[in-house]
PDB file of C-alpha atoms in Angstrom:
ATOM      1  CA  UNK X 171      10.733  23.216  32.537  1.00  0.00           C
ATOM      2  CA  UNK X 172      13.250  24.381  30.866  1.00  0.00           C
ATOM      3  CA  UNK X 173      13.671  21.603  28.594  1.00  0.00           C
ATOM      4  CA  UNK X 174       9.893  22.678  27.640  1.00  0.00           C
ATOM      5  CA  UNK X 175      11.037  26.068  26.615  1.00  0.00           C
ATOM      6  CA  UNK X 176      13.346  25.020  24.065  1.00  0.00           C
ATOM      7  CA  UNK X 177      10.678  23.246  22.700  1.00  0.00           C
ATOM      8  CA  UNK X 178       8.758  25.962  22.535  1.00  0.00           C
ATOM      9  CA  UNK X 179      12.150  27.847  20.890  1.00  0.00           C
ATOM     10  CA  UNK X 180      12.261  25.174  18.699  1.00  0.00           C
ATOM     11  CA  UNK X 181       8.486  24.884  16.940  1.00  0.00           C
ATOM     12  CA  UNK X 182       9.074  28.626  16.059  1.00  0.00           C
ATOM     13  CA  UNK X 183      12.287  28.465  14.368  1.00  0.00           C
ATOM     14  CA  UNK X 184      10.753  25.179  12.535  1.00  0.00           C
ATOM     15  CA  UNK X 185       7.749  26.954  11.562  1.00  0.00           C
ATOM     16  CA  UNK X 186       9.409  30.371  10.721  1.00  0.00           C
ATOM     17  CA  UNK X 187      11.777  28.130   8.480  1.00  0.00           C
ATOM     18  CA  UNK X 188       9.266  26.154   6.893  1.00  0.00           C
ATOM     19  CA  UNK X 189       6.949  29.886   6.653  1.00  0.00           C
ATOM     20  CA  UNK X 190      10.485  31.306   4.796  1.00  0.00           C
ATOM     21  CA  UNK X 191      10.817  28.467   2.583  1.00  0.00           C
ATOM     22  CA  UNK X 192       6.991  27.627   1.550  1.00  0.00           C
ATOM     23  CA  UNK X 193       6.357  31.187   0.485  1.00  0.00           C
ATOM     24  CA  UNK X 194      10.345  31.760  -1.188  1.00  0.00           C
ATOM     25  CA  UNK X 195      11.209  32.283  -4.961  1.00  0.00           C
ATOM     26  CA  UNK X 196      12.308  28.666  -5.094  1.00  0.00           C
ATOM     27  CA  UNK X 197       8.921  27.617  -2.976  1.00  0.00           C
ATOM     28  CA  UNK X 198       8.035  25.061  -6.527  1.00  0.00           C
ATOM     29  CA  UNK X 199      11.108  23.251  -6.655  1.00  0.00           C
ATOM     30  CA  UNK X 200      11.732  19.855  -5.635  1.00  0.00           C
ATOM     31  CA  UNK X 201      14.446  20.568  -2.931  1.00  0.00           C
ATOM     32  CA  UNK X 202      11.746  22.918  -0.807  1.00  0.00           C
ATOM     33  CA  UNK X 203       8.886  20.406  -1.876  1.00  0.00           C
ATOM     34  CA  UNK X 204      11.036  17.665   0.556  1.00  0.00           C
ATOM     35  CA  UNK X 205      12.774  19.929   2.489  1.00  0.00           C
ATOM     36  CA  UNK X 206       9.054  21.661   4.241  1.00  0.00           C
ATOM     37  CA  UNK X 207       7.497  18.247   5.255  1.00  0.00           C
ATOM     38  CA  UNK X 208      11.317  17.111   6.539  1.00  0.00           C
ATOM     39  CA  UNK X 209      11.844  19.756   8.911  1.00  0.00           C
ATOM     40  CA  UNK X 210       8.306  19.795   9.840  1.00  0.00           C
ATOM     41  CA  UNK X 211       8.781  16.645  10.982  1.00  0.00           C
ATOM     42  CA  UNK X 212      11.922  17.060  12.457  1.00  0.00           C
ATOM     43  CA  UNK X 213      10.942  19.706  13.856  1.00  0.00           C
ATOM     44  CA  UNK X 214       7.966  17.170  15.715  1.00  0.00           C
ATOM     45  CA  UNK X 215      10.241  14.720  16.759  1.00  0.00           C
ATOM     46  CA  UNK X 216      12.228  17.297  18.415  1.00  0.00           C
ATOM     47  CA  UNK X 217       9.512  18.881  20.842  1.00  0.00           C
ATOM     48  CA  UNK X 218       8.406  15.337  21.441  1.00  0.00           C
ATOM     49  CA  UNK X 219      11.898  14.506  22.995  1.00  0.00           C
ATOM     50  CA  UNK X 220      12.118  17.803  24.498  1.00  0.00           C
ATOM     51  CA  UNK X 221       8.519  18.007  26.125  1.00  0.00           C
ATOM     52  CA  UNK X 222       8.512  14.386  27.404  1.00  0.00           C
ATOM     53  CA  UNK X 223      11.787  14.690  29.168  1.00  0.00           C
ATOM     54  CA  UNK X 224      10.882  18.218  30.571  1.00  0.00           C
ATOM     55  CA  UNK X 225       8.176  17.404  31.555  1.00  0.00           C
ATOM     56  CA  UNK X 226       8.914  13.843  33.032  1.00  0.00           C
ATOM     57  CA  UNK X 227       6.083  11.709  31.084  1.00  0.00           C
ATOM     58  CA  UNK X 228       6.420   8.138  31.992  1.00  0.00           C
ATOM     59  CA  UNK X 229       7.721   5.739  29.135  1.00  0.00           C
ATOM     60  CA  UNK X 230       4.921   3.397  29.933  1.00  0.00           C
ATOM     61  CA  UNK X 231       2.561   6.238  28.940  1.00  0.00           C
ATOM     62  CA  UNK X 232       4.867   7.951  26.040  1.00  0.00           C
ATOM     63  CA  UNK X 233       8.666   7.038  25.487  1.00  0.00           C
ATOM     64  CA  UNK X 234      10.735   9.847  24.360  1.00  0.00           C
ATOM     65  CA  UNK X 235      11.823   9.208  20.112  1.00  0.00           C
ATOM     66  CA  UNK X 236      15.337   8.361  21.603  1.00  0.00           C
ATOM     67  CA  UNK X 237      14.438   5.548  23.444  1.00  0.00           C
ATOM     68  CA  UNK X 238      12.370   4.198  20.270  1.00  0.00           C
ATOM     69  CA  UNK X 239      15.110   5.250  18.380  1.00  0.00           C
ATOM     70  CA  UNK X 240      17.571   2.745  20.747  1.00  0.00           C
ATOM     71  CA  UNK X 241      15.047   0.234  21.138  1.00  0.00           C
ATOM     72  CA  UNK X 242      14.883  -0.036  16.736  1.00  0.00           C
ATOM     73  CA  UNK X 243      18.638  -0.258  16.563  1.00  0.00           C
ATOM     74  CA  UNK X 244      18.713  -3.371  19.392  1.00  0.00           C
ATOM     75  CA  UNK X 245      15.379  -5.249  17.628  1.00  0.00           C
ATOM     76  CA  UNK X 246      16.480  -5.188  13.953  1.00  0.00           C
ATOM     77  CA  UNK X 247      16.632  -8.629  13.510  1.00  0.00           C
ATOM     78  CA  UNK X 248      13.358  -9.163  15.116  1.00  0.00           C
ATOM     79  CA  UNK X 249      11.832  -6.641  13.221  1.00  0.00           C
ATOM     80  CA  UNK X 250      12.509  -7.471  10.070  1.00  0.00           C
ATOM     81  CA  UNK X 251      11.054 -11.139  10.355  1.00  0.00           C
ATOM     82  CA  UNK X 252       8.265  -9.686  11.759  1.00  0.00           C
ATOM     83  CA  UNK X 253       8.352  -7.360   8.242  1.00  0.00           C
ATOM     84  CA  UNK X 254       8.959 -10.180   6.285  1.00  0.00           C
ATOM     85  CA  UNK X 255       5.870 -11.962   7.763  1.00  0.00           C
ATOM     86  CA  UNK X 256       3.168  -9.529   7.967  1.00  0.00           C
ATOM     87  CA  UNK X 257       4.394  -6.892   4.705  1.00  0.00           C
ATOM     88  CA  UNK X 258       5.730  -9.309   2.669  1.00  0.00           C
ATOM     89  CA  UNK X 259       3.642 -12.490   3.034  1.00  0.00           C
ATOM     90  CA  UNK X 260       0.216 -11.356   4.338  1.00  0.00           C
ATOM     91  CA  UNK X 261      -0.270  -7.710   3.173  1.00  0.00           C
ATOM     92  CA  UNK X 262       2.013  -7.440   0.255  1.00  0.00           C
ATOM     93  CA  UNK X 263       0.073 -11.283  -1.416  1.00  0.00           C
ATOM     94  CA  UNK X 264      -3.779 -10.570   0.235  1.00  0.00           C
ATOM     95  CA  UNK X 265      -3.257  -7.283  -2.110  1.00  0.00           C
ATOM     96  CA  UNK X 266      -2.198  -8.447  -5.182  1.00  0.00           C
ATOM     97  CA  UNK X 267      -4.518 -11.484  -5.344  1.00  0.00           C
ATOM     98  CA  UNK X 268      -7.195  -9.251  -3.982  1.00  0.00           C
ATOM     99  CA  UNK X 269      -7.113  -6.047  -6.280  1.00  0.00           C
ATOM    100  CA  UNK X 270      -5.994  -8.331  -9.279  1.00  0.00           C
ATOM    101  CA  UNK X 271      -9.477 -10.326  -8.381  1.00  0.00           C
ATOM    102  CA  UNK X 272     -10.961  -7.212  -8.025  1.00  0.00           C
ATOM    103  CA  UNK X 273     -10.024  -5.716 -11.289  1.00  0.00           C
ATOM    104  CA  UNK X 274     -10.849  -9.100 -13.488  1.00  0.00           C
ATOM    105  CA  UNK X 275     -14.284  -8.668 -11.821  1.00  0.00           C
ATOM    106  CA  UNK X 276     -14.890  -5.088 -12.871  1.00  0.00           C
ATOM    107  CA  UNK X 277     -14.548  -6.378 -16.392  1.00  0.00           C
ATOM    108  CA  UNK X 278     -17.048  -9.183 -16.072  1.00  0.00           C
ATOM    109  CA  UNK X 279     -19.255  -6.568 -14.079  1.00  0.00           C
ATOM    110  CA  UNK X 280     -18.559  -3.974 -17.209  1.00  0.00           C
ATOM    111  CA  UNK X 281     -19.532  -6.963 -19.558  1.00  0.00           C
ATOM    112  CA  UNK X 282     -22.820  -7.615 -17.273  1.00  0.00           C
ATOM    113  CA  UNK X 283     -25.799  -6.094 -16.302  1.00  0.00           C
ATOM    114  CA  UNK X 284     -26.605  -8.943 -13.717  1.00  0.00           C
ATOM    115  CA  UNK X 285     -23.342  -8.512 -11.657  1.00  0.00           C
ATOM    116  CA  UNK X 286     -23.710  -5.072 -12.065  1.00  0.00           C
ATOM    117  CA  UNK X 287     -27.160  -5.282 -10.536  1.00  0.00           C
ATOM    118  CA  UNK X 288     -26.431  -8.137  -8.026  1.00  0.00           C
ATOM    119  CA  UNK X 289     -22.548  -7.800  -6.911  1.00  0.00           C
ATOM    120  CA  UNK X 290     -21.935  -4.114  -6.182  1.00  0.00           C
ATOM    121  CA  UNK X 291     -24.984  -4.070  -3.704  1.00  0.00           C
ATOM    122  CA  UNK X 292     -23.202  -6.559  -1.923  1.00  0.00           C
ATOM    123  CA  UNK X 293     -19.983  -4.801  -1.678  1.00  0.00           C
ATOM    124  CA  UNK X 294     -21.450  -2.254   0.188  1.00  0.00           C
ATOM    125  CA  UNK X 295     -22.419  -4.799   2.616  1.00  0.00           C
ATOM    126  CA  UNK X 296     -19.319  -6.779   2.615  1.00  0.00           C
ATOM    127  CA  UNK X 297     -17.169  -3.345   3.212  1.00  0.00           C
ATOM    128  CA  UNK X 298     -19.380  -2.460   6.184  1.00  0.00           C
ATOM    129  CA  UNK X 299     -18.603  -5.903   8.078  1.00  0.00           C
ATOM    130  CA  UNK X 300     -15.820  -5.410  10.853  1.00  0.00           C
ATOM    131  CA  UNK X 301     -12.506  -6.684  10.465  1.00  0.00           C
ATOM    132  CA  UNK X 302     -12.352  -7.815  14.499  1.00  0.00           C
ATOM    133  CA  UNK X 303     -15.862 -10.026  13.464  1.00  0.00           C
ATOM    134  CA  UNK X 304     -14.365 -11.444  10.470  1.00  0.00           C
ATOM    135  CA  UNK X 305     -10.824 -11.881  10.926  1.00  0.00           C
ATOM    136  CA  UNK X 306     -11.463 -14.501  13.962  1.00  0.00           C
ATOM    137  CA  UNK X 307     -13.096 -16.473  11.619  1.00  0.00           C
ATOM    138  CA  UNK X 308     -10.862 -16.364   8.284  1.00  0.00           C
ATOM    139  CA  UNK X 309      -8.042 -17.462  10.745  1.00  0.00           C
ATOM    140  CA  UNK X 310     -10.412 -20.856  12.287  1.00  0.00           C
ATOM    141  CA  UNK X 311     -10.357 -21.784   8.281  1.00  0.00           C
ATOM    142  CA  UNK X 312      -6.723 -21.076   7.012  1.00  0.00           C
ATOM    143  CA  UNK X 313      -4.963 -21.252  10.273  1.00  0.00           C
ATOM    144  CA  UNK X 314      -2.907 -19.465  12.414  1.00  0.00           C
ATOM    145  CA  UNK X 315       0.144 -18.949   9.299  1.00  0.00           C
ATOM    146  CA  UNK X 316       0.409 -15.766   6.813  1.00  0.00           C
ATOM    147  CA  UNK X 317      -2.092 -17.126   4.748  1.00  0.00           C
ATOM    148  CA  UNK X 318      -4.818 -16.546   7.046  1.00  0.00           C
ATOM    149  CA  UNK X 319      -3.403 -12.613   7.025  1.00  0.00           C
ATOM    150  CA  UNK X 320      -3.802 -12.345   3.642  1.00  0.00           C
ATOM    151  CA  UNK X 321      -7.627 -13.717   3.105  1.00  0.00           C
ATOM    152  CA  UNK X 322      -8.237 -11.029   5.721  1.00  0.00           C
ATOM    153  CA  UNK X 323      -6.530  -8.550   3.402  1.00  0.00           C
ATOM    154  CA  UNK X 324      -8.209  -9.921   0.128  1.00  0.00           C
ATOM    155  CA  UNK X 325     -11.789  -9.539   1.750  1.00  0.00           C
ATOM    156  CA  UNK X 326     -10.555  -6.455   2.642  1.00  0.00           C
ATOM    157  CA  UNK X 327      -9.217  -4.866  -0.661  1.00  0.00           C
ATOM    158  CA  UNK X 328     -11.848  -6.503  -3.091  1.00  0.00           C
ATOM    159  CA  UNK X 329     -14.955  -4.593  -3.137  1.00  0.00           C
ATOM    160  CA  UNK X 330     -13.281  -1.113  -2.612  1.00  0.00           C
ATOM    161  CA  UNK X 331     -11.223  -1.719  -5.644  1.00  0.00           C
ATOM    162  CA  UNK X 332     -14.136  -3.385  -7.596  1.00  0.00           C
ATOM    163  CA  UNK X 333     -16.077  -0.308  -6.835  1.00  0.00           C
ATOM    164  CA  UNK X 334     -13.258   2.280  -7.894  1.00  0.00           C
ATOM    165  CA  UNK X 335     -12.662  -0.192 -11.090  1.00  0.00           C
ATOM    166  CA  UNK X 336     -16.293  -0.086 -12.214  1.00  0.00           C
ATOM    167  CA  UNK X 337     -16.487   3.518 -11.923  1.00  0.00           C
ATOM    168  CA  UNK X 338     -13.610   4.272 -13.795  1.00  0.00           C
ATOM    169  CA  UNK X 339     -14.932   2.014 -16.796  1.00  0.00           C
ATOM    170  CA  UNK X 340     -17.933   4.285 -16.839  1.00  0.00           C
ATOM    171  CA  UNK X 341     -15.956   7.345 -16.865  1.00  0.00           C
ATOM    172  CA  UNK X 342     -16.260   7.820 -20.666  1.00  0.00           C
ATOM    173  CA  UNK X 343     -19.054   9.706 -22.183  1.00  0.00           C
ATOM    174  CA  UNK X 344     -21.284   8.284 -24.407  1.00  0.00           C
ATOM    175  CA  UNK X 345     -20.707  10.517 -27.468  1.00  0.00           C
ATOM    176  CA  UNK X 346     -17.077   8.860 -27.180  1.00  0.00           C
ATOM    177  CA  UNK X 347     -18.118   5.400 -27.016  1.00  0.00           C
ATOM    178  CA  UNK X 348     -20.143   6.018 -29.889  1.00  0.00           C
ATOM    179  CA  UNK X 349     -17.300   7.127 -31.938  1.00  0.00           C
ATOM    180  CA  UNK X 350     -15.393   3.982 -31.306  1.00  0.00           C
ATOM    181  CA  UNK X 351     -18.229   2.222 -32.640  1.00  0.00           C
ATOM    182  CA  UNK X 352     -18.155   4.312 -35.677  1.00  0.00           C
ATOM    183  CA  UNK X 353     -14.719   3.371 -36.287  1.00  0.00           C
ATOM    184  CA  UNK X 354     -16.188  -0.843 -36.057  1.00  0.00           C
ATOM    185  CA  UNK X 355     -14.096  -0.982 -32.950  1.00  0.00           C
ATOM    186  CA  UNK X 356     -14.337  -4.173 -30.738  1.00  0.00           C
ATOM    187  CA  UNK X 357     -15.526  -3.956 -27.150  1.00  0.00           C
ATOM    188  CA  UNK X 358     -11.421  -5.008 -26.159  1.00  0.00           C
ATOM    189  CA  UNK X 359     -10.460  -2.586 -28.725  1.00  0.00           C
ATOM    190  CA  UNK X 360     -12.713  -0.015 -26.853  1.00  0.00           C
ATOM    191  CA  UNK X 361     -11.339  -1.137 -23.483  1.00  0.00           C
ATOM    192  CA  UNK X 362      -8.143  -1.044 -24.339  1.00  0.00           C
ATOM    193  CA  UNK X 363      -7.923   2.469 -26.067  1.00  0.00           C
ATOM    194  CA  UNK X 364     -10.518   4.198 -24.628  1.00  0.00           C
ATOM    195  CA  UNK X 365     -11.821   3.134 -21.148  1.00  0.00           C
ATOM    196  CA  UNK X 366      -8.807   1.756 -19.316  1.00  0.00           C
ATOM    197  CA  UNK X 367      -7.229   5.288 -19.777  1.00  0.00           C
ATOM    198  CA  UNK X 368     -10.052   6.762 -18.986  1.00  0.00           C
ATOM    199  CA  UNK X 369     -10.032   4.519 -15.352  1.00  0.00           C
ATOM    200  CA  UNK X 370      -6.561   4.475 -14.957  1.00  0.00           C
ATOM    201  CA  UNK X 371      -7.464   7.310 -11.884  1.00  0.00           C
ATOM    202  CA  UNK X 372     -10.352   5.649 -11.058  1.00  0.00           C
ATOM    203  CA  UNK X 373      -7.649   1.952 -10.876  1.00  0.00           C
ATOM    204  CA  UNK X 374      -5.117   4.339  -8.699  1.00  0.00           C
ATOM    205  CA  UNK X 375      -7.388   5.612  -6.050  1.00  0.00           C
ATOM    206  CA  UNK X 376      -8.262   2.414  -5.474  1.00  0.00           C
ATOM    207  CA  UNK X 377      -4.884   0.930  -5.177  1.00  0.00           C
ATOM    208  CA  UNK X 378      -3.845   3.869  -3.002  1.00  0.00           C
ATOM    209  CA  UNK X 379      -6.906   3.506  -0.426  1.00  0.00           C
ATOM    210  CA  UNK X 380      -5.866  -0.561  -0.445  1.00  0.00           C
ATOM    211  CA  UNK X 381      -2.256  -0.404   0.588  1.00  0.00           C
ATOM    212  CA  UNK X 382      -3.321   1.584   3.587  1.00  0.00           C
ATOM    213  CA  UNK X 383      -6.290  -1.358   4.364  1.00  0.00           C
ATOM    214  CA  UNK X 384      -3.973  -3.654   3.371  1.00  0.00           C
ATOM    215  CA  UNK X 385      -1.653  -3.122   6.303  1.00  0.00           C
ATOM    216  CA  UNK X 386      -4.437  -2.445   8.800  1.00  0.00           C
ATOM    217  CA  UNK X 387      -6.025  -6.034   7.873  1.00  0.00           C
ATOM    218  CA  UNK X 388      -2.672  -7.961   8.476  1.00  0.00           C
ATOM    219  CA  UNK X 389      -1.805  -6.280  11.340  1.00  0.00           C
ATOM    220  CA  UNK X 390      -5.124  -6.289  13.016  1.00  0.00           C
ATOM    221  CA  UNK X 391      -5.544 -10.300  11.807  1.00  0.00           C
ATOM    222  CA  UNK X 392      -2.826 -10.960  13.877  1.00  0.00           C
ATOM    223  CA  UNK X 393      -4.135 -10.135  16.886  1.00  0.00           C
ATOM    224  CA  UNK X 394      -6.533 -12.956  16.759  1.00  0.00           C
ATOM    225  CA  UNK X 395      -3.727 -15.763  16.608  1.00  0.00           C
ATOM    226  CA  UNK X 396      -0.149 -15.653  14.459  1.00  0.00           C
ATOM    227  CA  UNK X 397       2.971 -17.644  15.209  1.00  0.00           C
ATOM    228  CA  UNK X 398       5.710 -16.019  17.116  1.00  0.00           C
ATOM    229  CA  UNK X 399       5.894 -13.309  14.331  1.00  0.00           C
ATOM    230  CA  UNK X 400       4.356 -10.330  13.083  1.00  0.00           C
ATOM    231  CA  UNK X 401       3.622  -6.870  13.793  1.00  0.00           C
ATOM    232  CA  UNK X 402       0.487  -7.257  15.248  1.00  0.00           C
ATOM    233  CA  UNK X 403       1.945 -10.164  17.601  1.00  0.00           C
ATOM    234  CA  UNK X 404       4.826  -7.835  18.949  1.00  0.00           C
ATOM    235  CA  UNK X 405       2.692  -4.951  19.464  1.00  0.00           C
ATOM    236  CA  UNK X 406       0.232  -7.415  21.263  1.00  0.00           C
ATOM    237  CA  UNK X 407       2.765  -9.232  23.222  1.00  0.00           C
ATOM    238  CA  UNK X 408       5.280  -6.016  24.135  1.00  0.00           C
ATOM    239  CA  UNK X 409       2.091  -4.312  25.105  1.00  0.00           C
ATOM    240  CA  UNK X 410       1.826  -7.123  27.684  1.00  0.00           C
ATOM    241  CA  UNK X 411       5.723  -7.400  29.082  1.00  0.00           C
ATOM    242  CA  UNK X 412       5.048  -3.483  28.986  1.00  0.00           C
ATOM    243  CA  UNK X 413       8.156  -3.214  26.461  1.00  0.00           C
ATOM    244  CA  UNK X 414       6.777   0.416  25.191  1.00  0.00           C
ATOM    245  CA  UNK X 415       9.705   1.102  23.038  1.00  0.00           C
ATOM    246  CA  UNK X 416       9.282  -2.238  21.239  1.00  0.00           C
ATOM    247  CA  UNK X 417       5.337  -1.290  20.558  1.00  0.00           C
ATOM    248  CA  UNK X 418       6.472   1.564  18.951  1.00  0.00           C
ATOM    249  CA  UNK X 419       9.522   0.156  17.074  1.00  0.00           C
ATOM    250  CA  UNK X 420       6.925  -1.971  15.542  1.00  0.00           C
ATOM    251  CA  UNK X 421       4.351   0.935  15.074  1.00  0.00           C
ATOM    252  CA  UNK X 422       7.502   2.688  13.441  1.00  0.00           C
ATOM    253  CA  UNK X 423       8.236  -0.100  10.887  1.00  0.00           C
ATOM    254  CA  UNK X 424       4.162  -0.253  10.331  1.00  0.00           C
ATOM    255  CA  UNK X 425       4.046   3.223   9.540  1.00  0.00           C
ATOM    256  CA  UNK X 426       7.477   3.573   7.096  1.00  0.00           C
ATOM    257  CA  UNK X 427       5.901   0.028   5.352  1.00  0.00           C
ATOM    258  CA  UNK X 428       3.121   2.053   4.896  1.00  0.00           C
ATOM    259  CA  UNK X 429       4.435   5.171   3.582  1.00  0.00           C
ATOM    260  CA  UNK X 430       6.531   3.596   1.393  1.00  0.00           C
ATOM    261  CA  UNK X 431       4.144   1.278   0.159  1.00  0.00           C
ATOM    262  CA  UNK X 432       1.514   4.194  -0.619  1.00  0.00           C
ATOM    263  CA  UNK X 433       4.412   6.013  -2.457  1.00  0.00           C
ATOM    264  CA  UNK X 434       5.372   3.506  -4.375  1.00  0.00           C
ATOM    265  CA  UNK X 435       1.675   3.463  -5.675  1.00  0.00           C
ATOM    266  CA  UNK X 436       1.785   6.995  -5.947  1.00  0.00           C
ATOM    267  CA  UNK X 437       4.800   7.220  -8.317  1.00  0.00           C
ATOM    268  CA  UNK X 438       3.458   4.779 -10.292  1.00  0.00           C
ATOM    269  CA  UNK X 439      -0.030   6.759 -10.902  1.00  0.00           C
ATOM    270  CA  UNK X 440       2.009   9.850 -11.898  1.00  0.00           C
ATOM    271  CA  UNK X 441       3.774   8.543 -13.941  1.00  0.00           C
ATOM    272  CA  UNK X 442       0.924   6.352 -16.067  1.00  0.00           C
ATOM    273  CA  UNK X 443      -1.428   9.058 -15.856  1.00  0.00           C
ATOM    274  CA  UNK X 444       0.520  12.173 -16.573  1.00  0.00           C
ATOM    275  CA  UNK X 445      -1.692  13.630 -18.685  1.00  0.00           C
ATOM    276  CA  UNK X 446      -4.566  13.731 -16.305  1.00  0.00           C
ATOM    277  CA  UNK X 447      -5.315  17.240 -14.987  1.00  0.00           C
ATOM    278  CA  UNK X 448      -4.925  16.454 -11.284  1.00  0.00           C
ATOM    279  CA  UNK X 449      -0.958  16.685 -12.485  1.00  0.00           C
ATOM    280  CA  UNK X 450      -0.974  19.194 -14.851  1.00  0.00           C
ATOM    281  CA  UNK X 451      -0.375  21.859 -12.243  1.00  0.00           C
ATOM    282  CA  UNK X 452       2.120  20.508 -10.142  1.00  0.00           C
ATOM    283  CA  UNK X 453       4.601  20.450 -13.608  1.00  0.00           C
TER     284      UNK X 453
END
């Protein structure tokens, strides 16, 4: 219990920190910007370890951050083949080939009325279908390898980029597409100058809401049949040996592939669309 107390002691010197810093002189700077979510989480981790060991919570039902933390260290070899075979090779390629798809088809849709008409309906369709009804299948046809992953993570990532992509090329107004034409400008001279600028949010939220499906496809896909590698096949298999702090070593390298991958994307977007107002008051 009293381990449970200091957690307690603990949350409130965290959150009268993070209180202190957040609303300080130096509140907009980039030190406080990472230092508030850091000791927030810190500050997590800590009443985690503290509560579950006060309290005596079974490791089979929650393992204290330590014993992840040991567990991480002994598996790191493991790990990262299973990093190299479900980031790398399934997410990392089913997400390129499927947004880069995705975005060459937003210009034919642009071009055409008819796949404008006929395609995007479909999407809608195609992005309600469940990933546990269609990744059984995709894995029958391209086998039991990476490859399989990433057709699960193309079908995954097409239409919701296609859909952000097309609205983005509409995101113009018509009184400046008509000055473009005034100036005898081509449609690629349009594109290029005008309406990929214009989209370049549009393009961003798309790729940011795709590297989070991306990861869910290829590790869910490998539930459904992988080789002796993988996220999804350690989680699946520890979960069976009950090897708790290996499920959540692999949840832990899931969710850091994850953040990283969505701040990579991030950085990228403010950094090619600096002049949009979303970041004009953040600078």
């Amino acid at each position: 219990m009293t381990l449970v107390i200091f957690a307690v002691l603990l949350w409130a010197v965290g959150f009268g920190v993070n209180v202190v810093l957040a609303n300080g002189p130096a509140r907009d700077t980039g030190a406080v910007r990472l230092a508030v979510p850091l000791i927030f989480g810190l500050t997590i981790l800590g009443m985690w370890e503290l509560i579950v060991r006060g309290m005596q919570v079974s490791t089979v039902i929650l393992p204290p951050p330590s014993l992840i933390a040991a567990s991480f260290a002994e598996n790191l070899g493991t790990l990262w083949g299973d990093f190299v075979q479900t980031i790398l090779k399934g997410a990392l390629s089913g997400y390129i080939f499927g947004c880069g798809a995705a975005f060459v088809t937003a210009l034919l849709v642009d071009r055409s009325d008819y796949l404008r008409r006929g395609l995007l309906p479909l999407g809608n369709f195609m992005a309600a279908l469940p990933i546990v009804g269609t990744a059984p299948i995709l894995v029958m046809w391209f086998g039991f390898g990476w490859q399989s992953k990433a057709a699960v993570v193309v079908l995954m990532v097409y239409f919701p980029m296609l859909v952000n992509t097309v609205a983005g090329l509409s995101e113009t107004a018509a009184m400046q597409r008509d000055l473009m034409r005034t100036y005898a400008a081509t449609w690629g001279q349009t594109l290029w100058t005008l309406r990929l600028p214009a989209a370049l949010p549009f393009v961003f939220n798309g790729l940011k809401i795709c590297s989070t499906l991306a990861l869910i496809g290829a590790i869910v896909a490998e539930f459904f049949g992988s080789p002796t590698l993988g996220l999804g096949f350690r989680i699946s298999t520890s979960i069976g040996q009950l090897d708790l702090g290996m499920v959540w070593s692999a949840i832990l390298v899931s969710a850091l592939s994850g953040t990283v991958f969505y701040g990579l994307v991030a950085l990228a977007e403010r950094r090619m669309t600096f002049w949009h107002a979303s970041h004009r008051g953040g600078r």
